[in-house]
Tab-separated table of C-alpha atoms in Angstrom:
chain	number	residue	atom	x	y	z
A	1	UNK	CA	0.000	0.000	0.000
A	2	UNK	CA	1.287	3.327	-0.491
A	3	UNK	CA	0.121	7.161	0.401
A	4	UNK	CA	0.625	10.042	-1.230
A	5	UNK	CA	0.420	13.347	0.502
A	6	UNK	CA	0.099	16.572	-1.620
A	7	UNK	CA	0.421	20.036	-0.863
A	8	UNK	CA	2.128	23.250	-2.214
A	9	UNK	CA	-1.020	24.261	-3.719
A	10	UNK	CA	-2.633	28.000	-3.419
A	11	UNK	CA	-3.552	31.084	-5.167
A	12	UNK	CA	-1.273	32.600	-7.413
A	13	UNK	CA	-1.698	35.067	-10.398
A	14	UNK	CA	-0.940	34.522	-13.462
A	15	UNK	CA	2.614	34.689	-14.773
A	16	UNK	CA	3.339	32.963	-11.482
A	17	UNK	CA	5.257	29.826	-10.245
A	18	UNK	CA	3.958	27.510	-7.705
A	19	UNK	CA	6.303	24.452	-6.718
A	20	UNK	CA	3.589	21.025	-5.591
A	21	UNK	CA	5.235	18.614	-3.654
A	22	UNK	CA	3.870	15.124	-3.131
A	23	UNK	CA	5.556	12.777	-0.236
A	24	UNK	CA	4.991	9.370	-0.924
A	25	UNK	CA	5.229	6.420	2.046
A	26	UNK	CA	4.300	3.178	2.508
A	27	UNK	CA	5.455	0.244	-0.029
A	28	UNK	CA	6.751	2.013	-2.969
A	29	UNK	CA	9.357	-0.307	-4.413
A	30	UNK	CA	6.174	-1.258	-7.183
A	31	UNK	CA	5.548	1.901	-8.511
A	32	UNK	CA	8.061	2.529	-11.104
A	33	UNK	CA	6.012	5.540	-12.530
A	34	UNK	CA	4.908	8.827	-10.449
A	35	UNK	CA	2.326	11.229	-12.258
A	36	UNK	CA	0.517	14.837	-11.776
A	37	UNK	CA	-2.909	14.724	-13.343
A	38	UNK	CA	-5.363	17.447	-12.638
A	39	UNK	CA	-9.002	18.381	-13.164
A	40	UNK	CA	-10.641	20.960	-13.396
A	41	UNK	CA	-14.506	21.923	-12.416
A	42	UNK	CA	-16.692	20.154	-15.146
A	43	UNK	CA	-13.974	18.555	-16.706
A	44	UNK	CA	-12.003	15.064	-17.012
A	45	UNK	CA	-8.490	14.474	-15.189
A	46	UNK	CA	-5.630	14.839	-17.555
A	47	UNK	CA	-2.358	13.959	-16.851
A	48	UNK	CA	0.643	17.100	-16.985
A	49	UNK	CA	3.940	15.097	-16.122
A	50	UNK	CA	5.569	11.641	-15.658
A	51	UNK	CA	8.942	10.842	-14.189
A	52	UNK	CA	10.088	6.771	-13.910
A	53	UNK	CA	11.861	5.433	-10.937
A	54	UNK	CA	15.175	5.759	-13.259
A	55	UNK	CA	14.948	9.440	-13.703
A	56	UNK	CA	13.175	10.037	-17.190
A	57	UNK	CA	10.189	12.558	-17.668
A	58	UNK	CA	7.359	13.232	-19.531
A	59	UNK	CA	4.928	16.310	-20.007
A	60	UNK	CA	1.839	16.616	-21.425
A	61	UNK	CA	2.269	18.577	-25.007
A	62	UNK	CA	0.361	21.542	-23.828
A	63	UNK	CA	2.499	22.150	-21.000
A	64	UNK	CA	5.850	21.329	-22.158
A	65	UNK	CA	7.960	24.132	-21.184
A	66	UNK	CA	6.057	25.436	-17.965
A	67	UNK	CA	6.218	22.468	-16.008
A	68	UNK	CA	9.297	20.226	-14.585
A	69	UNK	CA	8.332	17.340	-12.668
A	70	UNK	CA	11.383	16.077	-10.285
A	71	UNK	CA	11.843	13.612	-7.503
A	72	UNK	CA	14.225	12.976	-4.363
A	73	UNK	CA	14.107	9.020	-4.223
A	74	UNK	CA	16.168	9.756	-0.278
A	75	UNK	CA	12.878	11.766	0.610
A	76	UNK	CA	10.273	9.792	-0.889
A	77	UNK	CA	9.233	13.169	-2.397
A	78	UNK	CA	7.748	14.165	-5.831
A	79	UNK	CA	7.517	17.557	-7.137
A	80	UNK	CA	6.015	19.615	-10.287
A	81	UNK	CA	7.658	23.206	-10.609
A	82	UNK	CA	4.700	25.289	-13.097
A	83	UNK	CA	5.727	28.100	-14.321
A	84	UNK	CA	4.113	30.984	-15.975
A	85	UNK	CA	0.851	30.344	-14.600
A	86	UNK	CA	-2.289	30.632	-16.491
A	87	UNK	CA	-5.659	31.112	-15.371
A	88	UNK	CA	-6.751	27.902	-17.322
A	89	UNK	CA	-4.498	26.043	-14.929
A	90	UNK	CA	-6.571	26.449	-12.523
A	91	UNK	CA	-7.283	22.961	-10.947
A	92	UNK	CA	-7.233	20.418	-8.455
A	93	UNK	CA	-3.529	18.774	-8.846
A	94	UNK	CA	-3.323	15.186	-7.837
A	95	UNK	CA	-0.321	12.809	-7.355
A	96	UNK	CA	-0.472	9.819	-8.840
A	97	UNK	CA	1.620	6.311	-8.364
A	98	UNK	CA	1.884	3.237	-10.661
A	99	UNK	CA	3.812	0.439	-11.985
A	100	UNK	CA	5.735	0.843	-15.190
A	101	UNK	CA	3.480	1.077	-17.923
A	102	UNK	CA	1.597	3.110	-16.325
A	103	UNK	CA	4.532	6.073	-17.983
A	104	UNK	CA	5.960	3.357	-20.358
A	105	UNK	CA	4.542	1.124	-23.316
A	106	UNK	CA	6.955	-0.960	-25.718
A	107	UNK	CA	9.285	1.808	-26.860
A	108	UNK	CA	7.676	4.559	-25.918
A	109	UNK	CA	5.726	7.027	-23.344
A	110	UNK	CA	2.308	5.458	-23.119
A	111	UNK	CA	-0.986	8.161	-22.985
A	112	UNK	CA	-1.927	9.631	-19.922
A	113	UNK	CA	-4.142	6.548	-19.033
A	114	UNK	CA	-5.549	7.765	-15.251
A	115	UNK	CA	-6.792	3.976	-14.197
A	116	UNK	CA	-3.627	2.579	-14.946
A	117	UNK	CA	-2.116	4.486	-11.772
A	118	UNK	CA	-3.089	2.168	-8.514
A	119	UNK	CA	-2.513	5.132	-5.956
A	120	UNK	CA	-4.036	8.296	-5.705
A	121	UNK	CA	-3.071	10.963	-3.053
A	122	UNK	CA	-6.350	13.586	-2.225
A	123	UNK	CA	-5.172	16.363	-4.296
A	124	UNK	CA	-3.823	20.106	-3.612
A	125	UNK	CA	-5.941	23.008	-4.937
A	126	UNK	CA	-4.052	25.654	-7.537
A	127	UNK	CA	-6.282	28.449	-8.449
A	128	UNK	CA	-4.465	31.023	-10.899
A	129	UNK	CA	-6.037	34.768	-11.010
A	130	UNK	CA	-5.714	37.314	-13.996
């Protein structure tokens, strides 16, 4: 079983930077891939950035640039730096945890598939003003 924790959420306005931080305990030695999805009001959970246990990372096309997921395996910690805020990022960010193909298919980065992530942390709120 593992928990994820978020927080690092807030209010920010736009052209800001916000830094999420998701600590992670319990049994991870199974969950190769660690995710940031987020939804927003009336709409379905996309996913914004993967990293594998090994160190590589993946963003979701609309947000390459603005966002740098990280982690500190000796903290147990995840992390998405956003940049340049937008109001349209405006969401509830979650943490997500899940074996490998969860990030990785055959040769390449599989889609942003949200059920194939097993663990699920409660989410941090980022609102982004104009």
């Amino acid at each position: 079983q593992v928990q994820l924790v978020e927080s690092g959420g807030g209010s920010v306005q736009a052209g800001g930077s916000l830094r999420l931080s998701c600590a992670a305990s319990g049994y991870t030695g199974s969950s190769s891939c660690m995710a940031w999805f987020r939804q927003a009001p009336g709409k379905e959970r996309e996913g914004v950035a993967r990293i594998l246990s090994g160190g590589s990372t993946n963003s979701a096309d609309s947000l390459k640039g603005r966002v740098t997921i990280s982690r500190d395996s000796a903290k147990n910690t995840l992390y998405l730096q956003m940049n340049s805020l937008k109001p349209e990022d405006t969401a509830m960010y979650y943490c997500a945890a899940g074996p490998f193909s969860a990030c990785y298919a055959g040769l390449h980065w599989a889609p942003f598939i949200s059920t194939q992530f097993n663990y699920w942390g409660q989410g941090t709120q980022v609102t982004v003003s104009s």
